[in-house]
Short mmCIF file of C-alpha atoms in Angstrom, two decimals:
data_model
loop_
_atom_site.label_atom_id
_atom_site.label_comp_id
_atom_site.label_asym_id
_atom_site.label_seq_id
_atom_site.Cartn_x
_atom_site.Cartn_y
_atom_site.Cartn_z
CA MET A 1 24.22 28.78 -52.64
CA THR A 2 24.06 32.31 -51.27
CA PRO A 3 27.09 32.89 -49.04
CA HIS A 4 26.79 34.02 -45.45
CA ARG A 5 28.48 37.43 -45.24
CA ILE A 6 31.00 37.75 -42.42
CA GLY A 7 32.10 41.23 -41.35
CA LEU A 8 35.45 41.61 -39.59
CA VAL A 9 36.49 44.73 -37.68
CA VAL A 10 40.27 44.44 -37.53
CA PRO A 11 43.32 46.51 -36.56
CA SER A 12 44.93 48.01 -39.66
CA SER A 13 48.15 46.02 -39.14
CA ASN A 14 46.34 42.67 -38.73
CA VAL A 15 46.53 40.09 -41.51
CA THR A 16 46.20 36.71 -39.79
CA VAL A 17 42.52 36.76 -38.82
CA GLU A 18 41.59 37.46 -42.45
CA THR A 19 43.55 34.33 -43.39
CA GLU A 20 42.64 31.92 -40.60
CA ILE A 21 38.89 32.59 -40.25
CA PRO A 22 38.26 32.10 -44.01
CA ALA A 23 40.52 29.03 -44.02
CA LEU A 24 38.47 27.54 -41.18
CA LEU A 25 35.05 28.33 -42.60
CA ALA A 26 36.06 27.03 -46.02
CA ARG A 27 35.87 23.57 -44.40
CA HIS A 28 32.14 23.96 -43.75
CA THR A 29 29.39 22.74 -46.05
CA GLU A 30 27.96 26.27 -46.22
CA ALA A 31 29.47 29.11 -48.24
CA PHE A 32 30.83 32.36 -46.79
CA SER A 33 32.16 35.70 -47.98
CA PHE A 34 34.38 37.98 -45.90
CA HIS A 35 34.34 41.76 -45.61
CA SER A 36 36.71 43.83 -43.45
CA SER A 37 36.90 47.33 -42.07
CA ARG A 38 40.11 48.52 -40.45
CA MET A 39 41.01 50.59 -37.39
CA ARG A 40 44.44 52.20 -37.35
CA MET A 41 46.83 50.47 -34.93
CA HIS A 42 50.48 49.46 -35.21
CA ASN A 43 51.97 49.04 -31.74
CA VAL A 44 50.09 46.91 -29.22
CA SER A 45 50.08 49.42 -26.37
CA PRO A 46 47.30 50.64 -24.08
CA GLU A 47 47.35 54.06 -25.75
CA GLU A 48 47.07 52.72 -29.30
CA LEU A 49 44.43 50.18 -28.30
CA ARG A 50 42.25 52.91 -26.80
CA ALA A 51 42.70 55.09 -29.89
CA MET A 52 41.86 52.13 -32.08
CA ASN A 53 38.68 51.32 -30.16
CA ALA A 54 37.53 54.90 -30.73
CA GLN A 55 37.33 54.10 -34.45
CA ARG A 56 34.88 51.24 -33.93
CA GLU A 57 31.66 53.04 -34.84
CA ARG A 58 32.91 53.98 -38.32
CA CYS A 59 33.92 50.39 -39.01
CA VAL A 60 30.59 49.02 -37.80
CA ASP A 61 28.70 51.43 -40.05
CA GLU A 62 30.82 50.44 -43.05
CA LEU A 63 30.17 46.74 -42.53
CA ALA A 64 26.47 47.32 -41.93
CA ASP A 65 26.38 49.03 -45.34
CA ALA A 66 27.66 45.73 -46.79
CA GLY A 67 24.71 43.86 -45.33
CA VAL A 68 26.78 41.39 -43.32
CA ASP A 69 25.03 38.52 -41.52
CA ALA A 70 27.52 38.44 -38.64
CA LEU A 71 30.00 41.00 -37.37
CA LEU A 72 33.13 39.97 -35.43
CA TYR A 73 35.09 42.61 -33.51
CA ALA A 74 38.40 40.89 -34.12
CA CYS A 75 40.93 42.19 -31.62
CA LEU A 76 40.96 40.27 -28.37
CA VAL A 77 43.39 42.38 -26.35
CA ALA A 78 41.77 45.69 -27.35
CA VAL A 79 38.65 44.52 -25.53
CA MET A 80 40.20 42.65 -22.60
CA ALA A 81 42.57 45.52 -21.77
CA GLN A 82 39.56 47.70 -20.95
CA GLY A 83 38.63 45.63 -17.90
CA PRO A 84 36.40 42.72 -16.87
CA GLY A 85 33.14 42.29 -18.76
CA GLU A 86 34.18 44.57 -21.63
CA HIS A 87 33.24 42.06 -24.33
CA GLU A 88 29.63 42.22 -23.18
CA ARG A 89 29.68 46.02 -23.13
CA THR A 90 31.29 46.19 -26.57
CA GLU A 91 28.85 43.73 -28.13
CA LYS A 92 25.91 45.57 -26.55
CA ALA A 93 27.18 48.94 -27.84
CA ILE A 94 27.57 47.59 -31.38
CA THR A 95 24.11 46.01 -31.25
CA GLY A 96 22.68 49.34 -30.11
CA GLN A 97 24.47 51.20 -32.89
CA LEU A 98 22.85 48.87 -35.44
CA ALA A 99 19.36 49.01 -33.91
CA ALA A 100 18.07 51.56 -36.41
CA ARG A 101 19.33 49.57 -39.38
CA PRO A 102 16.88 47.43 -41.37
CA ALA A 103 19.09 44.37 -40.95
CA HIS A 104 20.49 43.18 -37.62
CA PRO A 105 23.63 41.06 -37.96
CA ALA A 106 24.79 38.77 -35.21
CA VAL A 107 27.36 40.67 -33.13
CA LEU A 108 30.30 39.07 -31.38
CA SER A 109 33.89 39.75 -30.36
CA SER A 110 37.05 37.68 -30.30
CA ALA A 111 37.22 38.22 -26.54
CA GLY A 112 33.70 36.94 -25.99
CA ALA A 113 34.23 34.07 -28.44
CA LEU A 114 37.25 32.82 -26.50
CA VAL A 115 35.25 32.82 -23.27
CA GLU A 116 32.42 31.01 -25.06
CA GLY A 117 34.73 28.41 -26.55
CA LEU A 118 36.40 27.63 -23.23
CA ARG A 119 33.03 27.23 -21.55
CA ALA A 120 31.79 24.98 -24.36
CA LEU A 121 34.77 22.71 -23.70
CA GLY A 122 33.93 22.66 -20.00
CA ALA A 123 37.39 24.04 -19.26
CA ARG A 124 37.99 25.52 -15.83
CA ARG A 125 41.79 25.44 -15.53
CA ILE A 126 43.51 26.88 -18.58
CA ALA A 127 46.95 27.79 -19.90
CA LEU A 128 47.71 30.55 -22.40
CA VAL A 129 50.30 31.58 -24.95
CA THR A 130 50.11 35.30 -25.79
CA PRO A 131 52.30 37.45 -28.04
CA TYR A 132 51.89 40.56 -25.88
CA LEU A 133 54.25 42.58 -23.75
CA ARG A 134 53.94 41.33 -20.19
CA PRO A 135 51.71 44.14 -18.79
CA LEU A 136 49.08 43.52 -21.50
CA ALA A 137 49.39 39.76 -21.11
CA GLU A 138 48.64 40.25 -17.41
CA GLU A 139 45.46 42.15 -18.40
CA VAL A 140 44.35 39.15 -20.49
CA VAL A 141 45.06 36.75 -17.64
CA ALA A 142 43.13 38.97 -15.20
CA TYR A 143 40.21 39.20 -17.60
CA LEU A 144 39.91 35.45 -17.95
CA ARG A 145 40.21 34.99 -14.20
CA ALA A 146 37.36 37.48 -13.76
CA GLU A 147 35.33 35.26 -16.11
CA GLY A 148 35.81 32.38 -13.67
CA PHE A 149 38.76 30.54 -15.21
CA ASP A 150 41.80 29.44 -13.23
CA VAL A 151 44.79 30.42 -15.38
CA VAL A 152 47.31 27.84 -14.21
CA ASP A 153 50.21 29.05 -16.37
CA TRP A 154 50.82 31.48 -19.20
CA ALA A 155 53.52 32.88 -21.47
CA ALA A 156 54.07 36.34 -22.97
CA LEU A 157 56.29 36.42 -26.07
CA GLU A 158 56.90 40.16 -25.53
CA VAL A 159 56.24 41.32 -29.11
CA GLY A 160 54.93 44.89 -29.17
CA ASP A 161 54.92 45.55 -32.93
CA ASN A 162 51.64 44.18 -34.29
CA THR A 163 53.11 43.53 -37.74
CA GLU A 164 55.79 41.35 -36.12
CA VAL A 165 53.10 39.47 -34.17
CA GLY A 166 51.76 38.29 -37.52
CA CYS A 167 55.18 36.84 -38.35
CA ILE A 168 55.84 34.86 -35.16
CA PRO A 169 56.90 31.37 -36.32
CA GLY A 170 54.96 28.35 -35.20
CA ASP A 171 57.99 26.69 -33.62
CA ARG A 172 58.36 29.67 -31.27
CA VAL A 173 54.70 29.39 -30.26
CA LEU A 174 55.01 25.64 -29.67
CA ALA A 175 58.21 26.14 -27.69
CA ALA A 176 56.37 28.57 -25.43
CA ALA A 177 53.56 26.03 -24.96
CA ARG A 178 56.09 23.33 -24.08
CA GLY A 179 57.48 25.61 -21.39
CA LEU A 180 54.14 25.80 -19.59
CA ASP A 181 53.08 23.59 -16.72
CA LEU A 182 50.05 21.87 -18.24
CA SER A 183 49.71 19.18 -15.58
CA GLN A 184 46.60 20.83 -14.08
CA ALA A 185 45.18 22.39 -17.27
CA ASP A 186 41.85 21.41 -18.85
CA ALA A 187 42.64 23.31 -22.07
CA LEU A 188 45.42 25.25 -23.77
CA VAL A 189 44.86 28.51 -25.63
CA ILE A 190 47.80 28.35 -27.98
CA SER A 191 47.18 31.82 -29.38
CA ALA A 192 45.22 34.34 -27.31
CA CYS A 193 45.42 36.77 -30.23
CA VAL A 194 43.83 36.77 -33.69
CA GLN A 195 47.05 38.17 -35.20
CA MET A 196 49.48 35.48 -33.97
CA PRO A 197 49.42 32.57 -36.48
CA SER A 198 48.44 29.25 -34.96
CA LEU A 199 45.91 27.38 -37.10
CA SER A 200 48.41 24.76 -38.26
CA LEU A 201 49.42 24.12 -34.63
CA ILE A 202 46.04 23.21 -33.17
CA GLU A 203 45.81 19.50 -33.94
CA PRO A 204 49.54 18.70 -33.54
CA ALA A 205 49.43 20.44 -30.15
CA GLU A 206 46.36 18.45 -29.09
CA THR A 207 48.20 15.25 -29.99
CA GLU A 208 51.37 16.30 -28.19
CA PHE A 209 49.81 17.69 -25.01
CA GLY A 210 46.79 15.42 -24.74
CA LEU A 211 44.24 18.14 -23.98
CA PRO A 212 41.92 20.43 -25.96
CA VAL A 213 43.77 23.22 -27.77
CA LEU A 214 42.09 26.29 -29.18
CA SER A 215 42.98 29.75 -30.39
CA ALA A 216 41.27 33.10 -30.77
CA ALA A 217 40.63 32.14 -34.41
CA THR A 218 39.10 28.70 -33.77
CA ALA A 219 36.98 30.16 -30.96
CA GLY A 220 35.89 32.93 -33.32
CA ALA A 221 34.88 30.43 -36.00
CA TYR A 222 32.97 28.39 -33.43
CA ALA A 223 31.05 31.42 -32.17
CA LEU A 224 30.31 32.68 -35.70
CA LEU A 225 28.81 29.34 -36.71
CA ARG A 226 26.67 29.20 -33.57
CA ARG A 227 25.36 32.75 -34.13
CA LEU A 228 24.43 31.81 -37.71
CA ASN A 229 22.65 28.66 -36.47
CA LEU A 230 25.07 26.46 -38.39
CA ALA A 231 26.71 23.30 -37.09
CA PRO A 232 30.02 24.35 -35.44
CA ARG A 233 31.92 21.40 -36.87
CA LEU A 234 35.11 21.89 -38.91
CA ALA A 235 37.72 19.29 -39.81
CA GLY A 236 41.27 19.66 -38.54
CA ALA A 237 40.47 22.49 -36.14
CA GLY A 238 40.74 20.80 -32.77
CA ARG A 239 38.30 19.37 -30.28
CA LEU A 240 36.22 22.52 -29.99
CA LEU A 241 35.05 22.12 -33.58
CA ALA A 242 35.22 18.33 -33.87
CA ALA A 243 32.74 16.64 -31.55
CA PRO A 244 29.40 17.30 -29.84
CA LEU A 245 29.81 19.66 -26.91
CA PRO A 246 27.50 20.51 -24.01
CA SER A 247 24.78 22.99 -24.93
CA GLN A 248 25.20 26.45 -23.45
CA GLY A 249 22.54 28.25 -21.53
#
């Protein structure tokens, strides 16, 4: 079986997305290979995020050279911090950059994938756990509100060092989720960041809170499978990837 090649554009200090996305897609009946290109970024600040985004074109060219079938721009906050609708602009810019190439991979972003996953669940009122410093967390909340979601409650763990984000323990993430008012929520985003580990928390959190739970990683896997015209069904990854969902227009 020829594997589907997945290209990941990631911040240089990220490690989690390159663990969780392969772990998720390993549960599928199809085979996948994973290929990354890195943009320098250490501190999650507006200045470093802008400088990181400026490196995008090089990374896209490198992954196109590898002949990837799908390309995921895997830094949610780097996109959302640039203002409402940025995931569409970013995906369009990458698609345009690749237009002259003989192959045209599916293009998506973690920011767009999260929006897609929430809409697939039919969620309107959502709660979030983010690792970011509060000003950046507020940008994420504003972005999702601009996409039509009612963010009923949210938490910022106030971790600015991106390497430390990758080491946040699961019990701290769950504790933050338990501190949210979920009484009006349709869904919980337990990690609005591809760097904050959360894959092992998805199903226990769904059981505990009694509502759909997703993360930037599970939403990314869902969107990747849909772009590759593969069934977006993965065991142990929460309701988003477990049962038939409404088709999207």
